[in-house]
Coordinates of N, CA and C and ligand atoms in Angstrom, one line a residue:
M1 N -35.5 -20.8 62.7 CA -34.1 -20.9 63.3 C -33.2 -19.7 62.8
E2 N -32.5 -19.2 63.7 CA -31.6 -18.1 63.3 C -30.4 -18.6 62.5
R3 N -30.0 -17.7 61.5 CA -28.9 -18.1 60.7 C -27.6 -18.1 61.5
V4 N -26.8 -19.2 61.2 CA -25.5 -19.3 61.8 C -24.5 -18.2 61.2
C5 N -23.8 -17.5 62.0 CA -22.8 -16.5 61.5 C -21.5 -17.2 61.5
R6 N -20.9 -17.3 60.3 CA -19.6 -17.9 60.2 C -18.5 -16.9 59.8
G7 N -17.4 -16.9 60.5 CA -16.3 -16.0 60.2 C -15.1 -16.8 59.6
L8 N -14.3 -16.2 58.7 CA -13.2 -16.9 58.1 C -11.9 -16.2 58.5
Y9 N -10.9 -17.0 58.9 CA -9.6 -16.5 59.3 C -8.6 -17.4 58.5
I10 N -7.7 -16.7 57.8 CA -6.7 -17.5 57.0 C -5.3 -17.2 57.4
G11 N -4.5 -18.2 57.5 CA -3.1 -18.1 57.8 C -2.3 -19.2 57.2
R12 N -1.0 -19.1 57.2 CA -0.2 -20.3 56.7 C 0.1 -21.2 57.9
F13 N 0.2 -20.6 59.1 CA 0.4 -21.4 60.3 C 1.6 -22.3 60.3
Q14 N 2.7 -21.6 60.0 CA 4.0 -22.3 59.8 C 5.0 -21.9 61.0
P15 N 4.8 -22.2 62.2 CA 3.7 -22.9 62.8 C 2.6 -22.0 63.3
Y16 N 1.5 -22.7 63.8 CA 0.5 -22.0 64.6 C 1.1 -21.5 65.9
H17 N 0.8 -20.3 66.3 CA 1.4 -19.7 67.5 C 0.4 -19.0 68.4
M18 N 0.9 -18.4 69.5 CA 0.0 -17.8 70.5 C -0.6 -16.5 69.9
G19 N 0.0 -15.9 68.9 CA -0.6 -14.7 68.3 C -1.9 -15.1 67.6
H20 N -1.8 -16.3 66.8 CA -3.0 -16.8 66.2 C -4.1 -17.2 67.2
S21 N -3.7 -17.8 68.3 CA -4.6 -18.1 69.4 C -5.4 -16.9 69.9
Q22 N -4.7 -15.8 70.1 CA -5.3 -14.7 70.6 C -6.3 -14.1 69.6
V23 N -5.9 -14.1 68.4 CA -6.8 -13.5 67.3 C -8.1 -14.4 67.3
L24 N -7.9 -15.7 67.4 CA -9.0 -16.6 67.3 C -10.0 -16.5 68.5
Q25 N -9.4 -16.2 69.7 CA -10.2 -16.0 70.8 C -11.2 -14.8 70.6
V26 N -10.6 -13.7 70.0 CA -11.4 -12.6 69.7 C -12.5 -12.9 68.7
I27 N -12.1 -13.6 67.6 CA -13.1 -14.0 66.6 C -14.2 -14.9 67.2
A28 N -13.8 -15.8 68.0 CA -14.8 -16.8 68.6 C -15.8 -16.0 69.5
G29 N -15.5 -14.8 70.0 CA -16.4 -14.1 70.7 C -17.4 -13.3 69.9
S30 N -17.2 -13.3 68.5 CA -18.1 -12.5 67.7 C -18.9 -13.3 66.7
V31 N -18.6 -14.6 66.5 CA -19.3 -15.4 65.5 C -19.8 -16.7 66.1
D32 N -20.6 -17.4 65.4 CA -21.1 -18.7 65.9 C -20.1 -19.8 65.6
E33 N -19.5 -19.7 64.4 CA -18.6 -20.8 63.9 C -17.4 -20.1 63.2
V34 N -16.2 -20.7 63.3 CA -15.0 -20.2 62.7 C -14.5 -21.1 61.6
I35 N -14.2 -20.6 60.4 CA -13.6 -21.4 59.4 C -12.1 -20.9 59.4
I36 N -11.2 -21.9 59.5 CA -9.8 -21.5 59.5 C -9.2 -22.1 58.3
G37 N -8.8 -21.2 57.4 CA -8.2 -21.6 56.1 C -6.6 -21.7 56.3
I38 N -6.1 -22.9 55.9 CA -4.7 -23.1 55.9 C -4.1 -22.7 54.6
G39 N -3.5 -21.5 54.5 CA -3.1 -21.0 53.2 C -1.8 -21.6 52.7
S40 N -1.5 -21.5 51.4 CA -0.3 -22.0 50.8 C -0.2 -23.5 51.2
A41 N -1.3 -24.2 51.1 CA -1.4 -25.6 51.6 C -0.5 -26.5 50.9
Q42 N -0.1 -26.2 49.6 CA 0.7 -27.1 48.8 C 2.2 -27.0 49.3
R43 N 2.5 -26.0 50.1 CA 3.9 -25.8 50.5 C 4.3 -26.6 51.7
S44 N 5.5 -27.2 51.7 CA 6.1 -27.8 52.8 C 7.6 -28.0 52.6
H45 N 8.3 -28.4 53.6 CA 9.7 -28.8 53.4 C 10.5 -27.6 52.8
Q46 N 10.1 -26.4 53.2 CA 10.9 -25.2 52.8 C 11.2 -24.4 54.0
K47 N 12.2 -23.7 54.0 CA 12.6 -22.9 55.2 C 11.5 -22.0 55.7
S48 N 10.8 -21.4 54.8 CA 9.7 -20.5 55.2 C 8.4 -21.2 55.4
D49 N 8.3 -22.4 54.9 CA 7.1 -23.2 55.0 C 7.4 -24.7 55.3
P50 N 7.9 -25.0 56.5 CA 8.4 -26.4 56.7 C 7.3 -27.4 56.9
F51 N 6.1 -27.1 57.3 CA 5.1 -28.1 57.6 C 4.1 -28.3 56.6
T52 N 3.7 -29.6 56.4 CA 2.6 -29.9 55.4 C 1.3 -29.4 55.8
A53 N 0.3 -29.4 54.9 CA -1.0 -29.0 55.2 C -1.6 -29.9 56.3
G54 N -1.3 -31.2 56.1 CA -1.9 -32.1 57.1 C -1.3 -31.9 58.5
E55 N 0.0 -31.6 58.6 CA 0.6 -31.3 59.9 C 0.0 -30.1 60.5
R56 N -0.2 -29.1 59.6 CA -0.8 -27.8 60.1 C -2.3 -28.0 60.6
V57 N -3.0 -28.9 59.8 CA -4.4 -29.3 60.3 C -4.3 -29.8 61.7
L58 N -3.3 -30.7 61.9 CA -3.2 -31.3 63.2 C -2.9 -30.2 64.3
M59 N -1.9 -29.4 64.0 CA -1.6 -28.3 65.0 C -2.8 -27.5 65.3
V60 N -3.5 -27.0 64.2 CA -4.6 -26.1 64.5 C -5.8 -26.8 65.1
S61 N -6.1 -28.0 64.7 CA -7.3 -28.7 65.3 C -7.0 -29.0 66.8
R62 N -5.8 -29.3 67.1 CA -5.6 -29.6 68.6 C -5.6 -28.3 69.3
A63 N -5.0 -27.2 68.8 CA -5.0 -25.9 69.5 C -6.4 -25.3 69.7
V64 N -7.3 -25.5 68.7 CA -8.6 -24.9 68.8 C -9.6 -25.6 69.7
E65 N -9.2 -26.8 70.1 CA -10.1 -27.6 70.9 C -10.6 -26.9 72.1
E66 N -9.7 -26.1 72.7 CA -10.0 -25.3 73.9 C -10.8 -24.0 73.6
L67 N -11.0 -23.7 72.3 CA -11.7 -22.5 72.0 C -13.2 -22.5 72.3
G68 N -13.7 -23.8 72.4 CA -15.2 -23.9 72.7 C -16.1 -23.4 71.7
I69 N -15.7 -23.5 70.4 CA -16.6 -23.0 69.3 C -16.4 -24.0 68.2
K70 N -17.4 -24.2 67.4 CA -17.3 -25.0 66.2 C -16.3 -24.5 65.2
T71 N -15.4 -25.3 64.7 CA -14.4 -24.8 63.7 C -14.4 -25.8 62.5
Y72 N -14.1 -25.2 61.4 CA -13.8 -26.0 60.2 C -12.4 -25.6 59.7
I73 N -11.6 -26.6 59.5 CA -10.2 -26.3 59.2 C -10.0 -26.8 57.7
I74 N -9.7 -25.8 56.8 CA -9.7 -26.2 55.4 C -8.4 -25.8 54.8
P75 N -7.6 -26.7 54.3 CA -6.4 -26.4 53.5 C -6.8 -25.7 52.2
I76 N -6.0 -24.6 51.9 CA -6.3 -23.9 50.7 C -5.0 -23.7 49.9
E77 N -4.9 -24.3 48.7 CA -3.7 -24.1 47.9 C -3.7 -22.8 47.3
D78 N -2.5 -22.3 46.9 CA -2.4 -21.0 46.2 C -2.9 -21.2 44.8
V79 N -3.6 -20.2 44.2 CA -4.0 -20.3 42.8 C -3.1 -19.5 41.9
H80 N -2.3 -18.7 42.4 CA -1.3 -17.9 41.6 C -2.1 -16.9 40.7
R81 N -3.2 -16.4 41.1 CA -3.9 -15.4 40.4 C -4.9 -14.7 41.4
N82 N -4.4 -13.5 41.8 CA -5.1 -12.8 42.9 C -6.6 -12.6 42.5
S83 N -6.9 -12.3 41.3 CA -8.2 -11.9 40.9 C -9.2 -13.1 41.0
L84 N -8.7 -14.3 41.1 CA -9.5 -15.5 41.2 C -9.5 -16.0 42.7
W85 N -8.7 -15.4 43.5 CA -8.4 -16.0 44.8 C -9.7 -16.2 45.7
V86 N -10.5 -15.1 45.7 CA -11.7 -15.1 46.6 C -12.7 -16.2 46.2
S87 N -12.9 -16.4 44.8 CA -13.8 -17.4 44.4 C -13.2 -18.8 44.7
H88 N -11.9 -18.9 44.6 CA -11.2 -20.2 45.0 C -11.5 -20.5 46.4
V89 N -11.3 -19.5 47.3 CA -11.5 -19.7 48.7 C -12.9 -20.1 49.0
K90 N -13.9 -19.4 48.4 CA -15.3 -19.7 48.6 C -15.7 -21.1 48.1
S91 N -15.0 -21.5 47.1 CA -15.3 -22.9 46.5 C -14.9 -24.0 47.5
L92 N -14.0 -23.7 48.4 CA -13.5 -24.7 49.3 C -14.1 -24.6 50.7
T93 N -14.7 -23.5 51.1 CA -15.1 -23.3 52.5 C -16.6 -23.3 52.6
P94 N -17.1 -23.6 53.8 CA -18.5 -23.4 54.1 C -18.9 -21.9 53.9
P95 N -20.1 -21.6 53.7 CA -20.5 -20.2 53.5 C -20.1 -19.4 54.7
F96 N -19.6 -18.1 54.5 CA -19.2 -17.3 55.6 C -19.7 -15.8 55.4
E97 N -19.9 -15.1 56.5 CA -20.4 -13.7 56.4 C -19.3 -12.7 56.5
V98 N -18.3 -13.1 57.2 CA -17.3 -12.1 57.5 C -15.9 -12.7 57.5
V99 N -14.9 -11.9 57.1 CA -13.5 -12.3 57.0 C -12.7 -11.5 58.0
Y100 N -11.9 -12.2 58.8 CA -11.0 -11.5 59.8 C -9.6 -11.5 59.2
S101 N -9.0 -10.3 59.1 CA -7.6 -10.3 58.6 C -7.0 -8.9 58.8
N102 N -5.6 -9.0 58.9 CA -4.9 -7.7 58.9 C -4.0 -7.6 57.7
N103 N -4.1 -8.5 56.8 CA -3.3 -8.5 55.6 C -3.9 -7.6 54.5
P104 N -3.2 -6.6 54.1 CA -3.8 -5.6 53.1 C -4.4 -6.2 51.8
L105 N -3.7 -7.2 51.3 CA -4.2 -7.7 50.0 C -5.4 -8.6 50.2
V106 N -5.4 -9.4 51.3 CA -6.5 -10.2 51.6 C -7.7 -9.3 51.9
K107 N -7.5 -8.2 52.6 CA -8.6 -7.3 52.9 C -9.2 -6.7 51.6
E108 N -8.3 -6.3 50.7 CA -8.7 -5.7 49.4 C -9.5 -6.6 48.6
L109 N -9.0 -7.9 48.5 CA -9.6 -8.8 47.6 C -11.0 -9.2 48.1
F110 N -11.2 -9.4 49.4 CA -12.5 -9.7 49.9 C -13.4 -8.4 49.8
H111 N -12.9 -7.3 50.1 CA -13.7 -6.0 50.0 C -14.2 -5.9 48.6
E112 N -13.3 -6.1 47.6 CA -13.8 -5.9 46.2 C -14.9 -7.0 45.9
A113 N -14.8 -8.1 46.6 CA -15.9 -9.1 46.3 C -17.1 -8.9 47.1
G114 N -17.2 -7.7 47.8 CA -18.4 -7.4 48.6 C -18.6 -8.1 49.9
I115 N -17.5 -8.7 50.4 CA -17.6 -9.4 51.7 C -17.1 -8.6 52.8
E116 N -17.8 -8.6 53.9 CA -17.4 -7.8 55.1 C -16.0 -8.2 55.6
V117 N -15.1 -7.3 55.8 CA -13.8 -7.6 56.4 C -13.6 -6.9 57.7
V118 N -13.2 -7.6 58.7 CA -13.0 -7.0 60.0 C -11.5 -7.1 60.3
E119 N -10.9 -6.0 60.6 CA -9.4 -5.9 60.9 C -9.1 -6.6 62.2
T120 N -8.1 -7.4 62.3 CA -7.7 -8.0 63.5 C -6.5 -7.3 64.1
P121 N -6.5 -7.2 65.4 CA -5.3 -6.5 66.1 C -4.1 -7.5 66.1
L122 N -2.9 -6.9 66.2 CA -1.7 -7.7 66.3 C -1.4 -7.8 67.8
F123 N -1.1 -9.0 68.2 CA -0.7 -9.3 69.6 C 0.8 -9.6 69.7
N124 N 1.4 -8.7 70.4 CA 2.9 -8.9 70.7 C 3.6 -9.4 69.5
R125 N 3.5 -8.8 68.4 CA 4.0 -9.2 67.1 C 5.5 -9.5 67.1
E126 N 6.3 -8.7 67.9 CA 7.7 -8.8 68.0 C 8.0 -10.2 68.5
R127 N 7.2 -10.8 69.4 CA 7.4 -12.1 70.0 C 6.7 -13.2 69.2
Y128 N 5.4 -13.0 68.9 CA 4.7 -14.0 68.2 C 4.6 -13.8 66.7
S129 N 5.6 -14.5 66.1 CA 5.6 -14.4 64.6 C 6.2 -15.7 64.1
G130 N 5.6 -16.3 63.0 CA 6.1 -17.5 62.5 C 7.6 -17.5 62.1
K131 N 7.9 -16.4 61.5 CA 9.3 -16.2 61.0 C 10.3 -16.2 62.2
R132 N 9.9 -15.5 63.3 CA 10.8 -15.5 64.4 C 10.9 -16.9 65.0
I133 N 9.8 -17.6 65.1 CA 9.8 -19.0 65.7 C 10.7 -19.9 64.9
R134 N 10.6 -19.8 63.6 CA 11.4 -20.6 62.7 C 12.9 -20.3 62.9
R135 N 13.2 -19.0 63.0 CA 14.5 -18.5 63.2 C 15.1 -19.1 64.6
L136 N 14.3 -19.0 65.6 CA 14.7 -19.6 66.9 C 15.0 -21.1 66.8
M137 N 14.1 -21.8 66.1 CA 14.2 -23.2 65.9 C 15.6 -23.5 65.3
L138 N 15.9 -22.7 64.3 CA 17.1 -23.0 63.5 C 18.4 -22.6 64.3
S139 N 18.2 -21.7 65.2 CA 19.4 -21.3 66.0 C 19.5 -22.0 67.3
D140 N 18.8 -23.1 67.4 CA 18.9 -24.0 68.6 C 18.4 -23.3 69.9
D141 N 17.6 -22.3 69.7 CA 17.1 -21.5 70.9 C 15.7 -22.1 71.3
E142 N 15.7 -22.7 72.5 CA 14.5 -23.3 73.0 C 13.4 -22.4 73.3
G143 N 13.7 -21.1 73.2 CA 12.7 -20.0 73.5 C 11.5 -20.1 72.7
W144 N 11.5 -20.7 71.5 CA 10.4 -20.8 70.6 C 9.2 -21.6 71.3
K145 N 9.6 -22.5 72.2 CA 8.6 -23.4 72.9 C 7.6 -22.6 73.7
D146 N 8.0 -21.4 74.1 CA 7.1 -20.5 74.9 C 6.1 -19.8 74.0
L147 N 6.3 -19.9 72.7 CA 5.6 -19.0 71.7 C 4.4 -19.8 71.0
V148 N 4.3 -21.1 71.3 CA 3.3 -21.9 70.7 C 2.5 -22.6 71.8
P149 N 1.2 -22.9 71.6 CA 0.5 -23.7 72.6 C 1.1 -25.0 72.8
T150 N 0.9 -25.6 74.0 CA 1.5 -26.9 74.3 C 1.1 -28.0 73.3
S151 N -0.1 -27.9 72.9 CA -0.6 -28.9 71.9 C 0.2 -28.8 70.6
V152 N 0.5 -27.6 70.2 CA 1.3 -27.5 68.9 C 2.8 -28.0 69.2
L153 N 3.3 -27.7 70.3 CA 4.6 -28.1 70.7 C 4.7 -29.6 70.6
R154 N 3.6 -30.3 71.0 CA 3.6 -31.8 71.0 C 3.6 -32.3 69.5
V155 N 2.8 -31.6 68.7 CA 2.8 -32.0 67.2 C 4.2 -31.8 66.6
I156 N 4.8 -30.7 66.9 CA 6.1 -30.4 66.3 C 7.1 -31.5 66.8
D157 N 7.0 -31.9 68.0 CA 7.9 -32.9 68.6 C 7.6 -34.2 67.9
E158 N 6.3 -34.6 67.7 CA 5.9 -35.9 67.1 C 6.5 -36.0 65.7
I159 N 6.5 -34.9 65.0 CA 7.0 -35.0 63.6 C 8.4 -34.6 63.4
D160 N 9.1 -34.4 64.5 CA 10.5 -33.9 64.5 C 10.6 -32.7 63.6
G161 N 9.7 -31.7 63.8 CA 9.7 -30.6 63.0 C 10.9 -29.7 63.0
V162 N 11.6 -29.6 64.2 CA 12.8 -28.8 64.3 C 13.9 -29.5 63.5
G163 N 14.0 -30.8 63.6 CA 15.0 -31.6 62.9 C 14.8 -31.4 61.4
R164 N 13.6 -31.4 61.0 CA 13.3 -31.3 59.5 C 13.8 -29.9 59.1
L165 N 13.4 -28.9 59.8 CA 13.7 -27.5 59.5 C 15.2 -27.3 59.3
R166 N 15.9 -27.9 60.3 CA 17.4 -27.8 60.2 C 17.9 -28.5 59.0
R167 N 17.4 -29.7 58.7 CA 17.9 -30.5 57.6 C 17.6 -29.8 56.2
I168 N 16.5 -29.2 56.1 CA 16.1 -28.6 54.8 C 16.5 -27.2 54.7
S169 N 17.0 -26.6 55.8 CA 17.2 -25.1 55.7 C 18.3 -24.7 54.7
G170 N 19.2 -25.6 54.4 CA 20.2 -25.2 53.4 C 19.7 -25.3 52.0
S171 N 18.5 -25.9 51.8 CA 18.0 -26.1 50.5 C 16.9 -25.1 50.1
D172 N 16.5 -24.2 50.9 CA 15.5 -23.3 50.6 C 16.0 -22.4 49.5
D173 N 15.3 -22.3 48.4 CA 15.8 -21.6 47.2 C 15.3 -20.2 47.3
S174 N 16.1 -19.2 47.7 CA 15.6 -17.8 47.9 C 15.4 -17.2 46.5
R175 N 16.0 -17.9 45.4 CA 15.9 -17.3 44.1 C 14.6 -17.7 43.4
E176 N 13.8 -18.6 44.2 CA 12.6 -19.1 43.6 C 11.7 -17.9 43.2
V177 N 11.1 -17.9 42.1 CA 10.2 -16.8 41.7 C 8.9 -17.0 42.3
H178 N 8.5 -16.1 43.2 CA 7.2 -16.2 43.8 C 6.1 -15.5 43.0
S179 N 5.0 -16.2 42.9 CA 3.8 -15.6 42.2 C 3.3 -14.5 43.1
E180 N 2.3 -13.7 42.6 CA 1.8 -12.6 43.4 C 1.0 -13.2 44.6
V181 N 0.4 -14.4 44.4 CA -0.4 -15.0 45.5 C 0.6 -15.4 46.6
S182 N 1.8 -15.9 46.2 CA 2.8 -16.2 47.3 C 3.1 -15.0 48.1
E183 N 3.2 -13.8 47.3 CA 3.6 -12.6 48.0 C 2.5 -12.2 49.0
M184 N 1.2 -12.5 48.6 CA 0.2 -12.0 49.4 C -0.1 -13.0 50.5
R185 N 0.6 -14.1 50.5 CA 0.3 -15.1 51.5 C 0.0 -14.5 52.9
P186 N -1.1 -14.9 53.5 CA -1.5 -14.3 54.8 C -0.5 -14.7 55.9
Ligands
ATP201 P1 5.1 -15.8 59.0 O1 6.1 -15.0 59.7 O2 5.6 -17.2 58.6 O3 4.4 -15.1 57.9 P2 3.0 -15.2 60.8 O4 3.3 -15.1 62.3 O5 2.8 -13.9 60.0 O6 4.0 -16.1 60.1 P3 0.7 -16.3 59.4 O7 0.3 -17.7 59.4 O8 1.4 -15.7 58.2 O9 1.7 -16.1 60.7 O10 -0.4 -15.4 59.9 C1 -1.8 -15.6 59.7 C2 -2.5 -14.3 60.1 O11 -2.2 -14.1 61.5 C3 -1.9 -13.1 59.4 O12 -2.9 -12.2 59.0 C4 -1.0 -12.5 60.4 O13 -0.9 -11.1 60.2 C5 -1.7 -12.8 61.7 N1 -0.8 -12.8 62.8 C6 0.4 -13.3 62.9 N2 1.0 -13.1 64.1 C7 0.1 -12.4 64.8 C8 0.1 -11.8 66.1 N3 1.1 -11.9 66.9 N4 -1.0 -11.1 66.5 C9 -2.1 -11.0 65.7 N5 -2.1 -11.5 64.4 C10 -1.1 -12.2 64.0
MG202 MG1 2.6 -13.9 57.9

């Protein structure tokens, strides 16, 4: 039997949006199975990271149903030590042959570990970005609804995600000291 080729794609998915969908469609065309790592899994209830790992699992799992490919969705907490990060990721995921990323630090760390890295293109980045979506949510602009798949929209509605973001937005501590892993967050 031929070996299954698995690819890894990591994001924070705060929230999952159409840009992620387009990247995953490309990846799905090149591998047999996709592992989707939910980065900074421990973070939630913050202006830049409003959703829990479990809520993001729900968003991603519903959105990838239509991808037509086997997926594994794995929450990955930050380890706050870049030199250990690849081993940490490998300890949590099924074996994979290739990593898809456009994040320079992620690419560097996997490259140093001898793992093949394939650069992913940016799709309409001015429009499809987590930061922009959160900004629109906060400014009461319904335009964000066009930037996420309908399945994700439903999850955000179910958990009153926009309400939460508004309620906690005053409490995000921008003075918080971020570790290097936080800075490299994909
Ligand atoms: P944030 O603004 O919160 O960082 P994001 O849109 O960058 O959100 P992430 O979850 O950080 O989303 O992204 C995961 C990966 O997807 C990153 O490598 C990121 O560069 C990539 N990505 C994000 N938006 C797009 C897009 N529009 N097209 C292609 N790749 C994207
Ligand atoms: Mg990002």
